[in-house]
GROMACS .gro file of C-alpha atoms in nm:
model
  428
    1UNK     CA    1  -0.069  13.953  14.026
    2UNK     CA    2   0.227  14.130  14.213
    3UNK     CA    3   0.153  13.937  14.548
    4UNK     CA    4   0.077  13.556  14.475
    5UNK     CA    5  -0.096  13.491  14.771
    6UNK     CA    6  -0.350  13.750  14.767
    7UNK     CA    7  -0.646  13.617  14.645
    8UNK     CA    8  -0.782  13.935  14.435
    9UNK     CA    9  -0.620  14.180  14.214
   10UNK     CA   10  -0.685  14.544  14.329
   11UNK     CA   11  -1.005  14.652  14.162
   12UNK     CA   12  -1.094  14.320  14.057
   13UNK     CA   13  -1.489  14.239  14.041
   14UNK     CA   14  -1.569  13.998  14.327
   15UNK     CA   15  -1.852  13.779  14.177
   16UNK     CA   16  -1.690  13.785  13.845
   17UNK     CA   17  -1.352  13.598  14.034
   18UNK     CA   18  -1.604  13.372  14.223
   19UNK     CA   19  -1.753  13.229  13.839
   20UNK     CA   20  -1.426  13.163  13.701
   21UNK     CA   21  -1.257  12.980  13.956
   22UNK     CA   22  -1.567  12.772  14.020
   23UNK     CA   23  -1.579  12.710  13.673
   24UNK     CA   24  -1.217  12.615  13.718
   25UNK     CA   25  -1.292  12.394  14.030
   26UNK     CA   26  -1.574  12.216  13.821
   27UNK     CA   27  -1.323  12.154  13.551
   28UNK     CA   28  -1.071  12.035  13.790
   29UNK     CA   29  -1.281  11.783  14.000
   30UNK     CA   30  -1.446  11.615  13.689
   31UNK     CA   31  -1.086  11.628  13.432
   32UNK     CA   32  -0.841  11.665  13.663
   33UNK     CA   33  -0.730  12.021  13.407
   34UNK     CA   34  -0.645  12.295  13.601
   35UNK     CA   35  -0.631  12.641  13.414
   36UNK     CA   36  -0.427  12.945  13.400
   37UNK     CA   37  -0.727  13.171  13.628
   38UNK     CA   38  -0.613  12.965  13.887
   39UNK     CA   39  -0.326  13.084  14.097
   40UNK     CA   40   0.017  12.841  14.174
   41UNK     CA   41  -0.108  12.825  14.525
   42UNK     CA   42  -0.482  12.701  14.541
   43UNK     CA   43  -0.376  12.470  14.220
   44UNK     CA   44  -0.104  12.317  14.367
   45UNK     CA   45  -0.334  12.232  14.696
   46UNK     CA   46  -0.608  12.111  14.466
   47UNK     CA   47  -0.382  11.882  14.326
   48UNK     CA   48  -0.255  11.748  14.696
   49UNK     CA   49  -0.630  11.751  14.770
   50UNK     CA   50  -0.639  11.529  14.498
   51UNK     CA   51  -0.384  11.288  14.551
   52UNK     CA   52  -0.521  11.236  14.887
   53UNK     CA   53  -0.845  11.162  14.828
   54UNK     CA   54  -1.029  11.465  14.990
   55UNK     CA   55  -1.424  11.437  14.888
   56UNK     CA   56  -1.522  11.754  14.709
   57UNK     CA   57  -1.845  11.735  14.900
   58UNK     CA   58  -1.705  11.623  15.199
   59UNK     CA   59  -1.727  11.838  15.554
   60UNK     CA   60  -1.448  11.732  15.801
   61UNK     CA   61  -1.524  11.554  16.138
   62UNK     CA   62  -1.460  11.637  16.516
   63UNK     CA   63  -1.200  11.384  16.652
   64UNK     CA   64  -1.146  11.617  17.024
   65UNK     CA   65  -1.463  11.688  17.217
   66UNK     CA   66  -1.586  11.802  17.557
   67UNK     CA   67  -1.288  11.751  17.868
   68UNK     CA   68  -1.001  11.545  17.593
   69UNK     CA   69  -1.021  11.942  17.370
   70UNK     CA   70  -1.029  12.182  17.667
   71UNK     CA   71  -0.728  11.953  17.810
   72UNK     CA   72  -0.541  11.990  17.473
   73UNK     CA   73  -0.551  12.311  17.367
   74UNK     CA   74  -0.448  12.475  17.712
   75UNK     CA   75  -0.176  12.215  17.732
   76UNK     CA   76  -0.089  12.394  17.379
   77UNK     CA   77   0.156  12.660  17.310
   78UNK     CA   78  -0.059  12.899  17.186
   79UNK     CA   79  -0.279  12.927  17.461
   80UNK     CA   80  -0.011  13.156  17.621
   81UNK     CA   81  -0.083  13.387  17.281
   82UNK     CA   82  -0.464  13.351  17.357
   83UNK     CA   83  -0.533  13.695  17.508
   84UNK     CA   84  -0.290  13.865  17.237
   85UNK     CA   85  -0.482  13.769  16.907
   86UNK     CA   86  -0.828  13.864  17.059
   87UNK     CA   87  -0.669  14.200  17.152
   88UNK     CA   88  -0.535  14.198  16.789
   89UNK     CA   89  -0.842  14.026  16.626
   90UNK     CA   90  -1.132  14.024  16.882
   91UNK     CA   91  -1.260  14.357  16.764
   92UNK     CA   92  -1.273  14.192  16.364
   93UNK     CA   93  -1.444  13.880  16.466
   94UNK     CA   94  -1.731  14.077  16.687
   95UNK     CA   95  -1.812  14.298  16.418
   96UNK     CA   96  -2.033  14.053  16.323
   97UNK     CA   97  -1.894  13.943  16.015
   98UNK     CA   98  -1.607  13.743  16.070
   99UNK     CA   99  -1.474  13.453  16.272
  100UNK     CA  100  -1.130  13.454  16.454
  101UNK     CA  101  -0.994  13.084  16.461
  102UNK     CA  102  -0.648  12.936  16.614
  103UNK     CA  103  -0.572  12.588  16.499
  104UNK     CA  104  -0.256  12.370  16.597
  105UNK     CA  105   0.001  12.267  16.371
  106UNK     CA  106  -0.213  11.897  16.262
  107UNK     CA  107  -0.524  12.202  16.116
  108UNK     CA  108  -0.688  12.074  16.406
  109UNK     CA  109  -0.911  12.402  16.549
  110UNK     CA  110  -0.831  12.494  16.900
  111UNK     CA  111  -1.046  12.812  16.886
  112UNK     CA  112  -1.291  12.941  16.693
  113UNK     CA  113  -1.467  13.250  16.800
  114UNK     CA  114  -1.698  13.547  16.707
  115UNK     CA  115  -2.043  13.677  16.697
  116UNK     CA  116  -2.222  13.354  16.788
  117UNK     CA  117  -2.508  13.367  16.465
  118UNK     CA  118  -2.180  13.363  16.216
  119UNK     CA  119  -2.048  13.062  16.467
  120UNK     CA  120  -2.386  12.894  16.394
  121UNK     CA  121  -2.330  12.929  15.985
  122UNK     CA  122  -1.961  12.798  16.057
  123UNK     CA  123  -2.095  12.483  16.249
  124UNK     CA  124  -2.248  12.346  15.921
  125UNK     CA  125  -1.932  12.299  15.752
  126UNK     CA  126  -1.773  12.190  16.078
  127UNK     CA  127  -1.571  12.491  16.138
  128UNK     CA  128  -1.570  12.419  16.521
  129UNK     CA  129  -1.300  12.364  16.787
  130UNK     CA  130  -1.161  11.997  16.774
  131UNK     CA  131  -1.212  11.960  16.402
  132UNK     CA  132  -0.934  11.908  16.165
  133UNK     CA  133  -0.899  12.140  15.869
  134UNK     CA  134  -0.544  12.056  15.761
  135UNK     CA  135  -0.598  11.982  15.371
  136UNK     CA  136  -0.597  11.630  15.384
  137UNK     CA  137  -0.942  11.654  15.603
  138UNK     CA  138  -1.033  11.984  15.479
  139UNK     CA  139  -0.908  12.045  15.137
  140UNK     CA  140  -0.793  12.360  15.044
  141UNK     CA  141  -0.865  12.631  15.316
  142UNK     CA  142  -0.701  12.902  15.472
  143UNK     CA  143  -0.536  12.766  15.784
  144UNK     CA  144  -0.495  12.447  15.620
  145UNK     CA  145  -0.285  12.562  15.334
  146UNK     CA  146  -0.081  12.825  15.531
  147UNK     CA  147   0.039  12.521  15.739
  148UNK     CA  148   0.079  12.275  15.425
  149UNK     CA  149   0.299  12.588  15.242
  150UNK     CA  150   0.441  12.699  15.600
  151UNK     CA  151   0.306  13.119  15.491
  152UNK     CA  152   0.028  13.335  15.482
  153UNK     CA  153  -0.231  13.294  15.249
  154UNK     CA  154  -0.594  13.428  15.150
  155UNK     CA  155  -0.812  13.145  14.991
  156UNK     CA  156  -1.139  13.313  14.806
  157UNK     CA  157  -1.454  13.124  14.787
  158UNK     CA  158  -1.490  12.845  14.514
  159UNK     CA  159  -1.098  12.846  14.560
  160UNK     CA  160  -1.174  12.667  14.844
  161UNK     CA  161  -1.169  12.284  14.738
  162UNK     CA  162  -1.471  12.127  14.920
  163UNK     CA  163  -1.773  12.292  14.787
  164UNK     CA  164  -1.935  12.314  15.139
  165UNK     CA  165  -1.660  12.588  15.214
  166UNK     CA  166  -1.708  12.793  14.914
  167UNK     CA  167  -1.940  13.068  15.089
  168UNK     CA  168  -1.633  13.176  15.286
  169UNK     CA  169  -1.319  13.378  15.231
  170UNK     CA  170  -1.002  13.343  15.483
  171UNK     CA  171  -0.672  13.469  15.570
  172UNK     CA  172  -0.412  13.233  15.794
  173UNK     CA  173  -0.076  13.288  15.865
  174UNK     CA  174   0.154  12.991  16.041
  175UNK     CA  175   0.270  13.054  16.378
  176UNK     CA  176   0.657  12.911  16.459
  177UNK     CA  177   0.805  12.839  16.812
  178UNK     CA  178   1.067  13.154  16.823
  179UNK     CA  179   1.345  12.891  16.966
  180UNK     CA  180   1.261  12.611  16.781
  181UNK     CA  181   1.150  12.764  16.427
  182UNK     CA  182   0.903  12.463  16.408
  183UNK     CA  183   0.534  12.514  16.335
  184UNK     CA  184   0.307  12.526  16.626
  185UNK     CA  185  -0.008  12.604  16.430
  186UNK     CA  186  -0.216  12.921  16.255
  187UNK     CA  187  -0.378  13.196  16.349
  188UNK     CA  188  -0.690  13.251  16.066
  189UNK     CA  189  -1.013  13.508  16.004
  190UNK     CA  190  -1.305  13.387  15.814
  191UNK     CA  191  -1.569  13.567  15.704
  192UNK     CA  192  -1.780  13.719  15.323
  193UNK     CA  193  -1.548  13.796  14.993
  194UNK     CA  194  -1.526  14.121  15.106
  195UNK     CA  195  -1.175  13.957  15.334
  196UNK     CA  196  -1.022  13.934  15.029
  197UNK     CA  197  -0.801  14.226  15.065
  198UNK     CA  198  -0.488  14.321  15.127
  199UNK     CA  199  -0.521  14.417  15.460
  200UNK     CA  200  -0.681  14.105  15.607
  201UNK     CA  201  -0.329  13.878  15.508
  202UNK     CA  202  -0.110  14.171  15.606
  203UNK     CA  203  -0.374  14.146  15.955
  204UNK     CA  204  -0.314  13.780  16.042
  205UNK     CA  205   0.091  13.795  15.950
  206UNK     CA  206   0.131  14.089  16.180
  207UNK     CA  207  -0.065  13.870  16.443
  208UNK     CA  208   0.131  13.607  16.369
  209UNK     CA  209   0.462  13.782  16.390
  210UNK     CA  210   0.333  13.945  16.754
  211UNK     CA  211   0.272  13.579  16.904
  212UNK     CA  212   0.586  13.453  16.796
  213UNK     CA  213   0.758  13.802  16.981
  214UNK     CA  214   0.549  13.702  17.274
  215UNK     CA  215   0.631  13.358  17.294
  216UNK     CA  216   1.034  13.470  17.268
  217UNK     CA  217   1.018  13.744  17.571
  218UNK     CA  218   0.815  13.433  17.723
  219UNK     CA  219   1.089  13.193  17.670
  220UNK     CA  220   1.331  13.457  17.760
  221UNK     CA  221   1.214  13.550  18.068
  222UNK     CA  222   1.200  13.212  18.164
  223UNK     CA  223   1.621  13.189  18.192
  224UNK     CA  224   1.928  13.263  18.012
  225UNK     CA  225   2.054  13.112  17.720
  226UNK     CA  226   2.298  12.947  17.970
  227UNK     CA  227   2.039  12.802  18.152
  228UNK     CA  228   1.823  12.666  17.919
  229UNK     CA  229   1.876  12.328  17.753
  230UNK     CA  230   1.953  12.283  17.388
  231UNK     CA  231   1.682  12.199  17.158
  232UNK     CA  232   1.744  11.877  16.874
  233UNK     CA  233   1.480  11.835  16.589
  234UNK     CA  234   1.553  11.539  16.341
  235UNK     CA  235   1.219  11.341  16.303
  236UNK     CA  236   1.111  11.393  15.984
  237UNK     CA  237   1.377  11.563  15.835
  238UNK     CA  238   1.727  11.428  15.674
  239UNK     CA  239   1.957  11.726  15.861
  240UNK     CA  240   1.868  11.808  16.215
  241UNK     CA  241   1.821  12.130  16.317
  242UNK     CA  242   2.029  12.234  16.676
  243UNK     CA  243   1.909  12.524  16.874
  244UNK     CA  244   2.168  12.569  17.192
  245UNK     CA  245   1.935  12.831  17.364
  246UNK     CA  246   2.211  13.130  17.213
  247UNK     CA  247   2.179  13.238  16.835
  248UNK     CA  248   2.050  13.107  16.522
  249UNK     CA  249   1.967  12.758  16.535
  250UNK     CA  250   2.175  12.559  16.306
  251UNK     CA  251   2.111  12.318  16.079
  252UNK     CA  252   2.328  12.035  16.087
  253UNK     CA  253   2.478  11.818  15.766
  254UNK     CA  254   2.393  11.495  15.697
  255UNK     CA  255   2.712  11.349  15.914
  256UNK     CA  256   2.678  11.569  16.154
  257UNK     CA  257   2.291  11.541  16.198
  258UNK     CA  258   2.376  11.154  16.281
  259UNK     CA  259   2.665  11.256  16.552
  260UNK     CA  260   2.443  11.499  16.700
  261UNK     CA  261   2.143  11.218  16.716
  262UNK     CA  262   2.342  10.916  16.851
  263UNK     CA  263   2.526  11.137  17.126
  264UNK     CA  264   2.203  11.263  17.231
  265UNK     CA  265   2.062  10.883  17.288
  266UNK     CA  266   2.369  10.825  17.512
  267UNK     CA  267   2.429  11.063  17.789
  268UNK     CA  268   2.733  10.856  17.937
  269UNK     CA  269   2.873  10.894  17.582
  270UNK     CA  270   3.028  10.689  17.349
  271UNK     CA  271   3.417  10.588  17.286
  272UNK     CA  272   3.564  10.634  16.926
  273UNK     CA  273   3.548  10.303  16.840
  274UNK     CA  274   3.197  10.244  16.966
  275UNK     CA  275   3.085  10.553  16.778
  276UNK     CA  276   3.245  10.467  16.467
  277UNK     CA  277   3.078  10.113  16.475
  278UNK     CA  278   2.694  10.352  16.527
  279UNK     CA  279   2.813  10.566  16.210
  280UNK     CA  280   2.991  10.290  16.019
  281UNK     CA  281   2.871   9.959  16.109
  282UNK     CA  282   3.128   9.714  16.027
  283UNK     CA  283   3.286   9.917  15.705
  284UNK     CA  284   3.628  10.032  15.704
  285UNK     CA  285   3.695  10.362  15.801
  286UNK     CA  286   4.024  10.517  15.981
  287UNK     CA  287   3.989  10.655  16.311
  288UNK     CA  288   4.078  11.036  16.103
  289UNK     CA  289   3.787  11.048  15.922
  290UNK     CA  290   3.579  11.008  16.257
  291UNK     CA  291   3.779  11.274  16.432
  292UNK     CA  292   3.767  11.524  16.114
  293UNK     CA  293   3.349  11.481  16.153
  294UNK     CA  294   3.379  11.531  16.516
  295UNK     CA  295   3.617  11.816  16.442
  296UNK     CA  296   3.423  11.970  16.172
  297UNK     CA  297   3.094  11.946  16.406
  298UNK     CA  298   3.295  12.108  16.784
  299UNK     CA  299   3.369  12.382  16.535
  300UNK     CA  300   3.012  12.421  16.534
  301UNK     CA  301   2.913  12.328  16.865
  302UNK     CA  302   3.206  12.458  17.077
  303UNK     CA  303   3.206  12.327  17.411
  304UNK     CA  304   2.918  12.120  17.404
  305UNK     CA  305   3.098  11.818  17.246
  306UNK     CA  306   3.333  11.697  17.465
  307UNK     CA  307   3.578  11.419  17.409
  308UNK     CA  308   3.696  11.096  17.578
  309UNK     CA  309   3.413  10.959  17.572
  310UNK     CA  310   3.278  11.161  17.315
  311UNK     CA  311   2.929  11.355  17.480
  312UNK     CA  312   2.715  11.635  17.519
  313UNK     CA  313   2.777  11.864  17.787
  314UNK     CA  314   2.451  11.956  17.828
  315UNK     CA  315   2.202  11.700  17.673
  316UNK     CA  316   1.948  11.821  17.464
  317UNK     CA  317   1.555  11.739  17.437
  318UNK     CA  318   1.486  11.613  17.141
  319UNK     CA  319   1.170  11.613  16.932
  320UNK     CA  320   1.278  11.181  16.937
  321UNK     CA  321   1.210  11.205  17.356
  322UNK     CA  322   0.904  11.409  17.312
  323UNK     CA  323   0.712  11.103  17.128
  324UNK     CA  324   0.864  10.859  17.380
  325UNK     CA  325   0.780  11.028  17.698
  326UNK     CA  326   0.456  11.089  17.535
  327UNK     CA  327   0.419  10.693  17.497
  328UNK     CA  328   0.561  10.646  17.848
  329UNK     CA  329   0.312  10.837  18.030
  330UNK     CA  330   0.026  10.676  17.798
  331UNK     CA  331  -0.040  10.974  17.582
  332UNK     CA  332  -0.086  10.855  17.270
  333UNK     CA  333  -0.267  11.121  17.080
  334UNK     CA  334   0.034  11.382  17.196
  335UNK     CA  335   0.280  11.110  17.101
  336UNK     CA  336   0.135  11.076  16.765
  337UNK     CA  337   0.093  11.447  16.701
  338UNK     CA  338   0.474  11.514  16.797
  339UNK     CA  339   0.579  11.230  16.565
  340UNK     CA  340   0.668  11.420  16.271
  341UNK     CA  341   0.797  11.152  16.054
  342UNK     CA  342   1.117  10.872  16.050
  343UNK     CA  343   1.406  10.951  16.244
  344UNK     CA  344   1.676  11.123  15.951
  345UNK     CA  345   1.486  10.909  15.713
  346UNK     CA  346   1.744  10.890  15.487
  347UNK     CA  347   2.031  10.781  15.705
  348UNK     CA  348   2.141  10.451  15.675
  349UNK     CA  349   2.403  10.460  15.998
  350UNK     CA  350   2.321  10.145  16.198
  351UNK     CA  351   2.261  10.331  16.513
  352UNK     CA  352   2.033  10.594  16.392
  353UNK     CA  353   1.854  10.302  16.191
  354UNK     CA  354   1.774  10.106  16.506
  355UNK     CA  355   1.693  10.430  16.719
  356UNK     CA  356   1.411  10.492  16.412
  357UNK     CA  357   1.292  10.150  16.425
  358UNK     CA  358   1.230  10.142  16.758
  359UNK     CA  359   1.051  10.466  16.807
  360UNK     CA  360   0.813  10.366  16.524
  361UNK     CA  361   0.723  10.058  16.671
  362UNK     CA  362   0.678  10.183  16.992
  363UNK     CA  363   0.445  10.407  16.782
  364UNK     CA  364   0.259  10.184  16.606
  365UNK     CA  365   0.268   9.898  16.834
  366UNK     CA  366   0.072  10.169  17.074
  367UNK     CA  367  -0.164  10.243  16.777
  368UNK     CA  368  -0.269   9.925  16.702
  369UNK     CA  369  -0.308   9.815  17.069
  370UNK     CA  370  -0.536  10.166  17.117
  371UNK     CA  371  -0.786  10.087  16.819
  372UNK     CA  372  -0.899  10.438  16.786
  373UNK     CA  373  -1.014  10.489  16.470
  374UNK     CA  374  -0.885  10.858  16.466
  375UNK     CA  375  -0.585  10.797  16.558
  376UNK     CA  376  -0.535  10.479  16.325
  377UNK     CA  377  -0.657  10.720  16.063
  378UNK     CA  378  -0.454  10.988  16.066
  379UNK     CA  379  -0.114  10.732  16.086
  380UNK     CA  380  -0.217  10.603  15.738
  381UNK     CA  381  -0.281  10.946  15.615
  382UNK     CA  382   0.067  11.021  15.623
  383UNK     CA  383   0.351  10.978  15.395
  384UNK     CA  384   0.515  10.715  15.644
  385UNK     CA  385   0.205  10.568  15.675
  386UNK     CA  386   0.037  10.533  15.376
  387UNK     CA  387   0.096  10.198  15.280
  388UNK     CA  388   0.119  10.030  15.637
  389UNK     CA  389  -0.126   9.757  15.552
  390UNK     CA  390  -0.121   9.653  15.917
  391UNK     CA  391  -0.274   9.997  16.049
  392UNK     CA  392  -0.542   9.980  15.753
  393UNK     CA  393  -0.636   9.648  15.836
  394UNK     CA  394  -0.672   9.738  16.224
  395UNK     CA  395  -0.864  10.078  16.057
  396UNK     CA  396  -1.073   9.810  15.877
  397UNK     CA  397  -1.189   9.596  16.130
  398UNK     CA  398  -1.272   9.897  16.386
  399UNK     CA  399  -1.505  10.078  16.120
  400UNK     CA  400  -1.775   9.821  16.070
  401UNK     CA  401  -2.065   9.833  15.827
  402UNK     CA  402  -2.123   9.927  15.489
  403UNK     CA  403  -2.049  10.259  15.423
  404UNK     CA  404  -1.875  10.401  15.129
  405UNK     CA  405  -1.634  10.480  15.329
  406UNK     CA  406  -1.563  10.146  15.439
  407UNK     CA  407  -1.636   9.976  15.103
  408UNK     CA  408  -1.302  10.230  15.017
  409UNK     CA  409  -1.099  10.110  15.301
  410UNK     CA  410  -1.170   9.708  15.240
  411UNK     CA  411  -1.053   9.827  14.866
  412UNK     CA  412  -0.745  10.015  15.003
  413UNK     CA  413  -0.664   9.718  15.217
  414UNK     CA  414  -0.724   9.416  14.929
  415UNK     CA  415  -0.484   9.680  14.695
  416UNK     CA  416  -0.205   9.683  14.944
  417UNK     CA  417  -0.235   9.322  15.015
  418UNK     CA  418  -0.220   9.234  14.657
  419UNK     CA  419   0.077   9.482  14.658
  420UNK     CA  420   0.290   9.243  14.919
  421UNK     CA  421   0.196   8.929  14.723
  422UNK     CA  422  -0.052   8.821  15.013
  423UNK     CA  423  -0.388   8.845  14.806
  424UNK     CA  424  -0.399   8.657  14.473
  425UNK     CA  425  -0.581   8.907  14.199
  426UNK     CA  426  -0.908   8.840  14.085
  427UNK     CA  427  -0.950   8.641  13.793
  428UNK     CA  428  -0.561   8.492  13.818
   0.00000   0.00000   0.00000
């Protein structure tokens, strides 16, 4: 197939796709095989599907309801782009056949609209603002994987990876902030087989591509590049990404990414020596090698670093605030959405370690303190949080009763405490 994320070849027989990649699917869910009629895409999510224990039977719940949703989503970026992909899709999803859906960048639905007896078939699987159809709740789908691969995709019936899904056929394509180049969330249709075309994916990227244009003439009109403050992403990710309101953001080194992180947690700036002991700790390291970094990074900054003390002219807001001010003003679900992972995981400079620990404990102090078992679920759904027995043992004792689902978290819980030496195994 010349385009890999198409779902069908041109002149390819519809029903006779559907058989062998639910054949495939079978094979997959009961042998873990996957085989070669299954394209890179849809078998790679099967296999994250997989490793995060998405039920092949499963249908997603609603964690945002009623005044908490409608208070969410047009707090949300992309209810500025609201009017502009009904203009662009409104006319598709009232023909009767198809849905038009706008999720954030979690999979969680914002939107979902159309003619209101397709709306009705979509409700049974879920499909419904305030749901979350990222692939760790949903499997694979097409919102859900066009966030998880960060581009447009068309997912095809049984490629779908929960079986309740497998009537439908979508077409998603991310949506970025234009300053920031982070994900805000997807724009998706959903509809019969017959979406598997070429022209619904080229649809929802040219939608996509118009809301981001909107959202820059937005930002634009809203000041000059002068007047704007400078933009400083590093949760999640081990080199920071700087946006100074003129240009091409830039992504930052390693060294630099640090710098740029510890000068943004202190406005009043920090002497030489003091910011040598927050990259350095007690090692020894000539004053040079600190002033060729800070060099190396004013030839990328210009003006913005200035020296003695060494500071940011103009301090940035940073994606680190946006979780604290979140927890300051008791938001916890926008604090936990915006947290997109450890501060520069991977840097081991004392100051950036303690700003990271810090944050996260705010975080999951807040967490456990809230006992809301969708927020406490979707912490130990991530990477970060996998394997934070604390947060599964709070999950634990807020989901009473003796579900399967619970019988699975009291077995998640007695394998992680066996894994920190605090359970002895059975039979020892």
């Amino acid at each position: 197939m010349l385009n890999p994320w198409l779902a069908l070849e041109t002149g390819a027989d519809a029903a006779e796709r559907t058989g062998q990649v639910r054949r495939a699917h079978e094979e997959f869910v009961t042998r873990g095989a996957i085989g070669s009629q299954v394209r890179n895409v849809v078998a790679e999510s099967w296999q994250r599907c997989a490793g995060a224990s998405v039920e092949p039977e499963g249908v997603t719940g609603i964690d945002l309801a009623d005044a908490d949703l409608v208070a969410y989503r047009s707090a949300h970026p992309l209810a500025r782009v609201m009017p502009l992909f009904r203009e662009l899709l409104g006319t598709v999803a009232d023909d009767g056949a198809h849905l038009l859906s706008v999720c954030d960048e979690n999979g969680r639905m914002l939107w979902v609209e159309g003619h209101s007896q397709v709306q009705r078939h979509a409700e049974r699987m879920n499909f419904v603002p305030g749901a979350r159809w990222s692939e760790r709740y949903s499997g694979t789908n097409a919102p859900g994987t066009a966030l998880a691969v960060d581009h447009a995709v068309q997912i095809f019936t049984a490629e779908h990876y929960c079986r309740p899904v497998q009537a439908w056929t979508c077409a998603a394509a991310p949506v970025h902030d234009p300053r920031t180049h982070r994900l805000i969330g997807a724009v998706d249709i959903t509809g019969g087989d017959h979406l598997a075309a070429p022209q619904s994916l080229a649809l929802v990227q040219a939608t996509a591509r118009a809301a981001e244009a909107y959202l820059a003439e937005l930002s634009a009109a809203g000041g000059t590049s002068a007047t704007r403050a400078p933009v400083l992403n590093a949760l999640g990710r081990d080199e920071a990404v700087f946006d100074s309101g003129g240009g091409a953001p830039l992504r930052l080194g390693r060294r630099h990414s640090e710098i740029a992180v510890l000068l943004a947690a202190h406005p009043e700036g920090l002497t030489g020596e003091r910011l040598a002991l927050e990259l350095y700790g007690e090692r020894a390291v000539t004053p040079v090698t600190l002033r060729a970094e800070l060099s190396r990074l004013r030839g990328l900054l210009g003006p913005l670093l200035e020296s003695r003390p060494y500071r940011l002219r103009t301090l940035p807001h940073t994606d680190h605030d946006a979780v604290g001010e979140a927890l300051a003003d008791g938001d916890l679900r926008t604090a936990l959405f915006a947290y997109r992972g450890p501060l520069l995981p991977l840097s081991e400079a004392p100051g950036v370690v303690r700003l990271r620990r810090l944050l996260e404990d705010r975080l999951r102090r807040a967490l456990l303190a809230s006992r809301e078992p969708a927020l406490l679920e979707e912490w130990v759904r991530t990477p970060w949080g996998e394997d934070d027995l604390e947060i599964w043992e709070a999950l634990l004792s807020v989901r009473q009763g003796g579900s399967a689902r619970n019988t699975a978290l009291a077995g998640r819980v007695r394998e992680l405490r066996r894994a920190y030496g605090l359970e002895t195994p059975a039979g020892s």
